[in-house]
Coordinates of C-alpha atoms and ligand atoms in Angstrom, one line a residue:
M1 CA 26.6 -4.9 -149.1
P2 CA 25.4 -6.6 -145.8
A3 CA 21.7 -7.2 -145.5
P4 CA 20.0 -4.2 -143.8
D5 CA 18.8 -4.8 -140.2
V6 CA 15.1 -4.7 -139.7
I7 CA 13.1 -4.9 -136.5
V8 CA 9.8 -6.7 -136.5
T9 CA 7.3 -5.5 -133.9
A10 CA 4.2 -7.6 -134.7
P11 CA 3.5 -11.3 -135.4
L12 CA 3.9 -11.8 -139.1
P13 CA 2.6 -14.6 -141.3
P14 CA 5.2 -17.0 -142.8
F15 CA 4.6 -15.8 -146.3
L16 CA 5.9 -12.4 -145.3
Y17 CA 8.3 -13.3 -142.5
E18 CA 10.2 -16.0 -144.5
P19 CA 11.0 -13.8 -147.5
L20 CA 11.9 -11.0 -145.1
K21 CA 14.4 -13.2 -143.3
A22 CA 15.9 -14.3 -146.6
D23 CA 16.8 -10.7 -147.5
Y24 CA 17.2 -8.9 -144.2
R25 CA 18.8 -9.4 -140.8
C26 CA 15.5 -9.6 -138.9
H27 CA 15.2 -8.9 -135.2
D28 CA 12.0 -10.2 -133.7
Y29 CA 11.1 -7.5 -131.1
Y30 CA 7.5 -8.8 -130.8
Q31 CA 8.7 -12.3 -129.7
S32 CA 11.7 -11.2 -127.7
S33 CA 11.6 -12.0 -124.0
H34 CA 14.3 -9.3 -123.4
K35 CA 13.3 -6.3 -125.4
P36 CA 15.7 -3.8 -123.7
G37 CA 18.6 -6.2 -124.3
L38 CA 17.6 -6.5 -128.0
L39 CA 17.5 -2.8 -128.4
A40 CA 20.8 -2.3 -126.6
A41 CA 22.6 -4.9 -128.7
E42 CA 21.1 -4.2 -132.1
G43 CA 19.3 -0.8 -131.9
Q44 CA 22.2 1.2 -133.4
R45 CA 22.2 -0.9 -136.6
I46 CA 18.4 -1.1 -137.3
R47 CA 17.4 0.7 -140.5
G48 CA 13.9 -0.7 -141.1
L49 CA 10.8 -1.5 -138.9
V50 CA 7.9 -3.8 -139.9
Q51 CA 4.7 -3.6 -137.9
G52 CA 1.1 -4.6 -138.2
G53 CA -1.8 -2.2 -139.0
G54 CA -3.0 -2.4 -135.4
T55 CA 0.4 -2.2 -133.8
V56 CA 1.1 0.9 -131.6
T57 CA 4.6 2.1 -132.0
P58 CA 5.8 4.3 -129.1
T59 CA 8.2 7.1 -129.9
E60 CA 10.5 5.7 -127.1
L61 CA 11.0 2.6 -129.2
L62 CA 11.9 4.8 -132.3
D63 CA 14.2 6.9 -130.1
A64 CA 16.2 3.7 -129.5
L65 CA 16.7 3.2 -133.2
P66 CA 18.8 6.2 -134.3
K67 CA 19.6 4.8 -137.8
L68 CA 16.0 4.0 -138.6
E69 CA 14.9 5.1 -142.1
I70 CA 11.6 3.4 -142.8
I71 CA 8.5 1.9 -141.2
S72 CA 6.7 -0.5 -143.4
V73 CA 3.2 -1.2 -142.1
F74 CA 1.6 -4.6 -142.9
G75 CA -1.9 -3.0 -143.2
V76 CA -3.5 0.1 -144.6
G77 CA -4.3 1.7 -141.2
Y78 CA -1.3 3.4 -139.7
D79 CA -3.1 5.0 -136.7
G80 CA -0.5 3.2 -134.4
V81 CA 2.4 5.1 -136.1
P82 CA 3.4 8.5 -134.5
V83 CA 3.2 10.4 -137.8
D84 CA 4.3 13.8 -136.6
Y85 CA 7.4 12.3 -135.0
C86 CA 8.2 10.4 -138.2
R87 CA 7.9 13.7 -140.2
R88 CA 10.2 15.5 -137.8
R89 CA 12.8 12.7 -138.1
G90 CA 12.4 12.3 -141.8
L91 CA 11.3 8.6 -141.5
K92 CA 9.4 7.1 -144.4
V93 CA 6.1 5.3 -143.5
T94 CA 4.6 3.0 -146.1
N95 CA 1.4 0.9 -145.9
T96 CA -0.6 -1.6 -148.0
P97 CA -3.6 0.2 -149.5
D98 CA -5.9 -0.9 -152.4
V99 CA -5.0 -4.6 -152.2
L100 CA -7.4 -5.2 -149.3
T101 CA -10.2 -2.9 -150.3
D102 CA -12.6 -5.5 -151.8
D103 CA -12.2 -7.9 -149.0
V104 CA -12.9 -5.3 -146.3
A105 CA -15.9 -4.0 -148.3
D106 CA -17.2 -7.6 -148.5
V107 CA -17.1 -7.8 -144.7
A108 CA -19.1 -4.5 -144.4
V109 CA -21.8 -5.9 -146.7
G110 CA -21.7 -9.2 -144.7
L111 CA -22.4 -7.2 -141.5
V112 CA -25.2 -5.3 -143.2
L113 CA -26.8 -8.6 -144.3
M114 CA -26.2 -10.4 -141.0
T115 CA -27.7 -7.5 -138.9
G116 CA -30.3 -6.2 -141.4
R117 CA -31.7 -9.6 -142.5
G118 CA -30.9 -11.2 -139.2
F119 CA -28.8 -14.0 -140.7
A120 CA -26.6 -14.5 -137.6
K121 CA -29.7 -14.8 -135.4
A122 CA -31.4 -17.0 -138.0
E123 CA -28.5 -19.4 -138.1
R124 CA -28.5 -19.7 -134.3
F125 CA -32.2 -20.4 -134.6
V126 CA -31.6 -23.5 -136.8
R127 CA -28.7 -24.8 -134.7
S128 CA -30.6 -24.5 -131.5
G129 CA -33.5 -26.7 -132.9
E130 CA -36.0 -23.8 -132.5
W131 CA -37.0 -24.1 -136.1
E132 CA -38.5 -27.5 -135.2
K133 CA -40.9 -25.6 -133.0
K134 CA -41.8 -22.4 -134.9
G135 CA -41.1 -20.4 -138.0
P136 CA -38.4 -17.8 -138.3
E137 CA -39.1 -14.0 -137.7
L138 CA -39.6 -11.7 -140.6
T139 CA -37.0 -9.0 -141.0
T140 CA -36.8 -5.7 -143.0
K141 CA -36.1 -5.4 -146.7
L142 CA -32.7 -3.9 -147.4
G143 CA -33.5 -2.4 -150.9
G144 CA -34.6 1.2 -150.6
R145 CA -33.0 1.7 -147.2
T146 CA -30.2 4.2 -146.6
A147 CA -26.6 3.4 -145.9
G148 CA -24.6 6.4 -144.5
I149 CA -20.9 5.9 -144.9
L150 CA -18.5 7.7 -142.6
G151 CA -15.3 8.0 -144.7
L152 CA -15.9 7.5 -148.4
G153 CA -12.3 6.5 -149.3
R154 CA -11.1 3.4 -151.1
I155 CA -13.0 1.0 -148.8
G156 CA -16.0 3.3 -148.4
K157 CA -16.5 3.6 -152.1
A158 CA -16.3 -0.2 -152.6
I159 CA -18.9 -0.6 -149.8
G160 CA -21.1 2.0 -151.6
Q161 CA -20.8 0.1 -154.9
R162 CA -21.9 -3.1 -153.3
L163 CA -24.8 -1.7 -151.4
E164 CA -26.0 0.3 -154.3
A165 CA -26.1 -3.0 -156.3
M166 CA -28.4 -4.3 -153.6
G167 CA -30.8 -1.4 -154.2
M168 CA -29.8 0.7 -151.2
K169 CA -29.5 4.5 -151.2
I170 CA -26.0 5.8 -150.3
A171 CA -25.0 9.0 -148.6
Y172 CA -21.7 9.8 -146.9
T173 CA -19.7 12.2 -144.8
G174 CA -16.1 13.1 -144.4
R175 CA -14.0 16.2 -144.2
K176 CA -14.9 17.1 -147.7
A177 CA -17.1 16.0 -150.6
Q178 CA -15.4 13.5 -152.8
P179 CA -14.9 14.4 -156.4
G180 CA -16.6 12.4 -159.1
V181 CA -19.0 10.7 -156.7
H182 CA -22.8 10.7 -157.3
Y183 CA -23.6 9.8 -153.7
R184 CA -25.1 12.6 -151.6
Y185 CA -22.6 14.4 -149.3
V186 CA -23.9 15.3 -145.9
P187 CA -21.3 17.5 -144.1
D188 CA -22.5 16.7 -140.6
L189 CA -22.1 13.2 -139.1
K190 CA -25.1 13.6 -136.8
A191 CA -27.3 14.6 -139.7
L192 CA -26.1 11.6 -141.7
A193 CA -26.8 9.3 -138.8
A194 CA -30.4 10.8 -138.5
E195 CA -31.2 9.8 -142.1
S196 CA -29.3 6.4 -142.1
D197 CA -30.7 3.0 -141.6
F198 CA -27.1 1.7 -141.5
L199 CA -24.3 4.0 -140.4
I200 CA -21.1 2.4 -141.7
V201 CA -17.8 3.5 -140.3
A202 CA -15.0 3.4 -142.9
C203 CA -12.6 6.3 -142.0
P204 CA -9.1 6.0 -140.5
G205 CA -8.6 5.6 -136.7
G206 CA -6.2 7.7 -134.7
P207 CA -6.6 10.9 -132.6
A208 CA -8.5 12.9 -135.3
T209 CA -11.4 10.4 -135.3
K210 CA -11.3 9.1 -131.7
N211 CA -14.9 8.7 -130.4
L212 CA -16.3 10.5 -133.5
V213 CA -19.3 8.3 -133.2
N214 CA -20.5 9.4 -129.8
A215 CA -23.7 9.2 -127.8
D216 CA -25.2 12.1 -129.7
V217 CA -24.5 10.5 -133.1
L218 CA -25.9 7.2 -131.8
S219 CA -29.0 8.9 -130.6
A220 CA -29.5 10.5 -134.0
L221 CA -29.2 7.1 -135.6
G222 CA -32.0 6.0 -133.4
K223 CA -34.0 2.8 -133.0
K224 CA -34.4 2.4 -136.8
G225 CA -30.6 2.3 -137.1
T226 CA -27.7 -0.1 -137.1
I227 CA -24.1 0.8 -136.7
V228 CA -21.5 -1.1 -138.7
N229 CA -17.8 -0.7 -138.1
I230 CA -15.1 -2.2 -140.3
A231 CA -12.6 0.6 -139.6
R232 CA -11.2 1.0 -136.1
G233 CA -12.7 0.4 -132.7
S234 CA -11.4 3.8 -131.5
I235 CA -13.8 5.7 -133.8
I236 CA -16.8 4.7 -131.7
D237 CA -17.2 5.7 -128.1
E238 CA -17.6 2.0 -127.0
P239 CA -19.2 2.5 -123.6
A240 CA -21.7 4.9 -125.3
L241 CA -22.4 2.2 -127.9
V242 CA -22.9 -0.5 -125.2
K243 CA -25.3 1.8 -123.4
A244 CA -27.2 2.7 -126.6
L245 CA -27.7 -1.0 -127.4
Q246 CA -28.7 -1.8 -123.8
D247 CA -31.3 0.9 -123.5
G248 CA -32.6 0.5 -127.1
T249 CA -31.4 3.8 -128.4
I250 CA -30.2 2.1 -131.6
G251 CA -31.5 -1.0 -133.3
G252 CA -28.3 -3.1 -133.6
A253 CA -24.6 -3.3 -134.4
G254 CA -22.3 -5.2 -136.7
L255 CA -18.7 -4.9 -135.5
D256 CA -15.4 -6.2 -137.0
V257 CA -13.2 -4.0 -134.8
F258 CA -13.1 -3.0 -131.2
A259 CA -11.3 -0.5 -129.0
D260 CA -9.2 -3.1 -127.1
E261 CA -8.9 -6.1 -129.3
P262 CA -9.1 -9.0 -128.8
H263 CA -11.2 -8.0 -125.8
V264 CA -14.9 -7.4 -126.6
P265 CA -17.1 -5.6 -124.1
R266 CA -18.8 -8.4 -122.2
P267 CA -22.4 -7.0 -122.5
L268 CA -22.2 -7.2 -126.3
L269 CA -21.6 -11.0 -126.2
A270 CA -25.1 -11.6 -124.9
M271 CA -27.0 -9.3 -127.3
D272 CA -29.1 -10.9 -130.0
N273 CA -29.1 -7.7 -132.2
V274 CA -25.3 -7.5 -132.4
V275 CA -23.0 -9.3 -134.8
L276 CA -19.4 -9.6 -133.7
L277 CA -16.4 -10.6 -136.0
P278 CA -12.8 -11.0 -134.9
H279 CA -11.2 -8.2 -137.2
V280 CA -11.4 -10.3 -140.3
G281 CA -11.7 -7.4 -142.9
S282 CA -8.6 -8.4 -144.9
A283 CA -8.4 -12.0 -143.6
T284 CA -8.2 -14.0 -146.8
N285 CA -5.2 -15.9 -148.0
E286 CA -5.0 -13.9 -151.3
T287 CA -5.3 -10.5 -149.7
R288 CA -2.9 -11.1 -146.8
K289 CA -0.3 -12.5 -149.3
A290 CA -0.8 -9.4 -151.5
M291 CA -0.4 -7.2 -148.4
G292 CA 2.8 -9.1 -147.4
D293 CA 4.2 -8.7 -150.9
L294 CA 3.6 -5.0 -150.8
C295 CA 4.9 -4.6 -147.3
K296 CA 8.2 -6.2 -148.3
A297 CA 8.3 -4.5 -151.8
N298 CA 8.3 -1.1 -150.1
L299 CA 11.4 -2.1 -148.0
D300 CA 13.1 -3.6 -151.0
A301 CA 12.5 -0.5 -153.0
W302 CA 13.8 1.8 -150.3
F303 CA 17.0 -0.1 -149.7
A304 CA 17.6 -0.5 -153.4
G305 CA 17.2 3.3 -153.9
R306 CA 14.0 2.8 -156.0
P307 CA 10.8 4.9 -155.6
L308 CA 8.5 3.6 -152.8
L309 CA 5.3 1.8 -154.0
T310 CA 3.2 3.6 -151.3
L311 CA 3.8 6.4 -148.9
I312 CA 1.3 7.6 -146.4
P313 CA -0.3 10.9 -147.6
E314 CA 0.9 13.0 -144.6
L315 CA 4.5 12.4 -145.6
A316 CA 4.0 12.6 -149.4
Ligands
NAP401 P1 -8.8 5.9 -147.3 O1 -8.9 5.6 -148.8 O2 -7.7 6.8 -146.8 O3 -10.2 6.5 -146.9 C1 -10.4 7.1 -145.7 C2 -11.6 8.0 -145.8 O4 -11.9 8.6 -144.5 C3 -11.4 9.1 -146.8 O5 -12.5 9.2 -147.6 C4 -11.3 10.4 -145.9 O6 -12.0 11.4 -146.6 C5 -12.1 10.0 -144.6 N1 -11.5 10.6 -143.5 C6 -10.2 10.8 -143.1 N2 -10.1 11.5 -142.0 C7 -11.3 11.7 -141.6 C8 -11.8 12.4 -140.5 N3 -11.0 13.0 -139.5 N4 -13.2 12.5 -140.3 C9 -14.0 12.0 -141.3 N5 -13.6 11.3 -142.4 C10 -12.2 11.2 -142.5 O7 -8.6 4.6 -146.5 P2 -9.2 3.1 -146.8 O8 -8.1 2.4 -147.6 O9 -10.6 3.2 -147.3 O10 -9.2 2.5 -145.3 C11 -10.0 3.1 -144.3 C12 -9.7 2.5 -143.0 O11 -10.2 1.1 -142.9 C13 -8.2 2.3 -142.6 O12 -7.7 3.5 -142.1 C14 -8.2 1.2 -141.6 O13 -8.2 1.7 -140.3 C15 -9.6 0.5 -141.9 N6 -9.3 -0.9 -142.3 C16 -9.9 -2.0 -141.5 C17 -9.7 -3.3 -141.9 C18 -10.3 -4.4 -141.2 O14 -9.7 -5.5 -141.2 N7 -11.4 -4.3 -140.6 C19 -8.9 -3.6 -143.0 C20 -8.3 -2.5 -143.7 C21 -8.6 -1.2 -143.4 P3 -11.6 13.0 -146.3 O15 -10.2 13.1 -146.5 O16 -12.4 13.7 -147.3 O17 -12.1 13.3 -144.9

């Protein structure tokens, strides 16, 4: 059997790309300087597509791949995949859940500490030599404060566990109460924001959650509150966030994700009460390797006729 043809639409790390190249005829669409030519020459043969979590896959690209069977996402988020289109065409879509949960939750905790205890600011204070002149500012104790989690899924639950261990109170919202969870469910996001000291965004991106955290929600969070986002930039109305920070409507922000990465709204760069990370939620060697292994294992299973290891819930 000849190796199946696979199109690659995102930059992949060598520990995923090299094994893929060993077992598949890979076509590097991401790097190609003549994408229409690549599709015209190879499109009819391509049976698999590998993309990143943040990659947006247009339906026009999929239309040019009539033999496509499976999209394997190197990431848990698949908000860039046109799911309804895939359902209509019977395409399988797999992702890499679970293996990254702990690392992403760690980043959320890091952002709570960096904003709440002012660690990023304190570190700048030492580097700038200011400490030679005066003592550091006092901040607010985290124990006893409330973290409201938007999206208590795998990552949301891991964040809850960690913050609970720090003595924080946990409440959450989502489309429904989660079974077997002792945290308080607050059905309304605005109501959750009103009672939260930290509003932590951990739900999926995509059309259903676009701008869910809007000016009203930020206003309910108020001056006492900090927004933390480790999920997707699209979930927060970014201009409204910038305005809320500029006019003091909210207390601060800790952000790992942005609407138009790697571009960060310029006003945020100058704000002392904002902590900015370059989408590093799952960025450890161990986790990225595990994600790569799972991404390839799904392709391997599909083309060997074995059950898939993961399948997105909408297509299950
Ligand atoms: P998950 O287990 O599917 O959890 C998602 C949670 O969001 C569920 O509890 C779900 O609960 C809730 N939810 C879904 N749709 C919603 C909606 N329309 N409104 C409100 N809540 C909604 O996913 P996960 O593994 O925890 O990952 C969560 C997200 O984190 C991913 O989708 C990805 O975008 C992001 N992520 C970011 C990084 C990073 O590097 N920063 C890394 C990995 C993942 P209900 O079904 O009850 O609503």
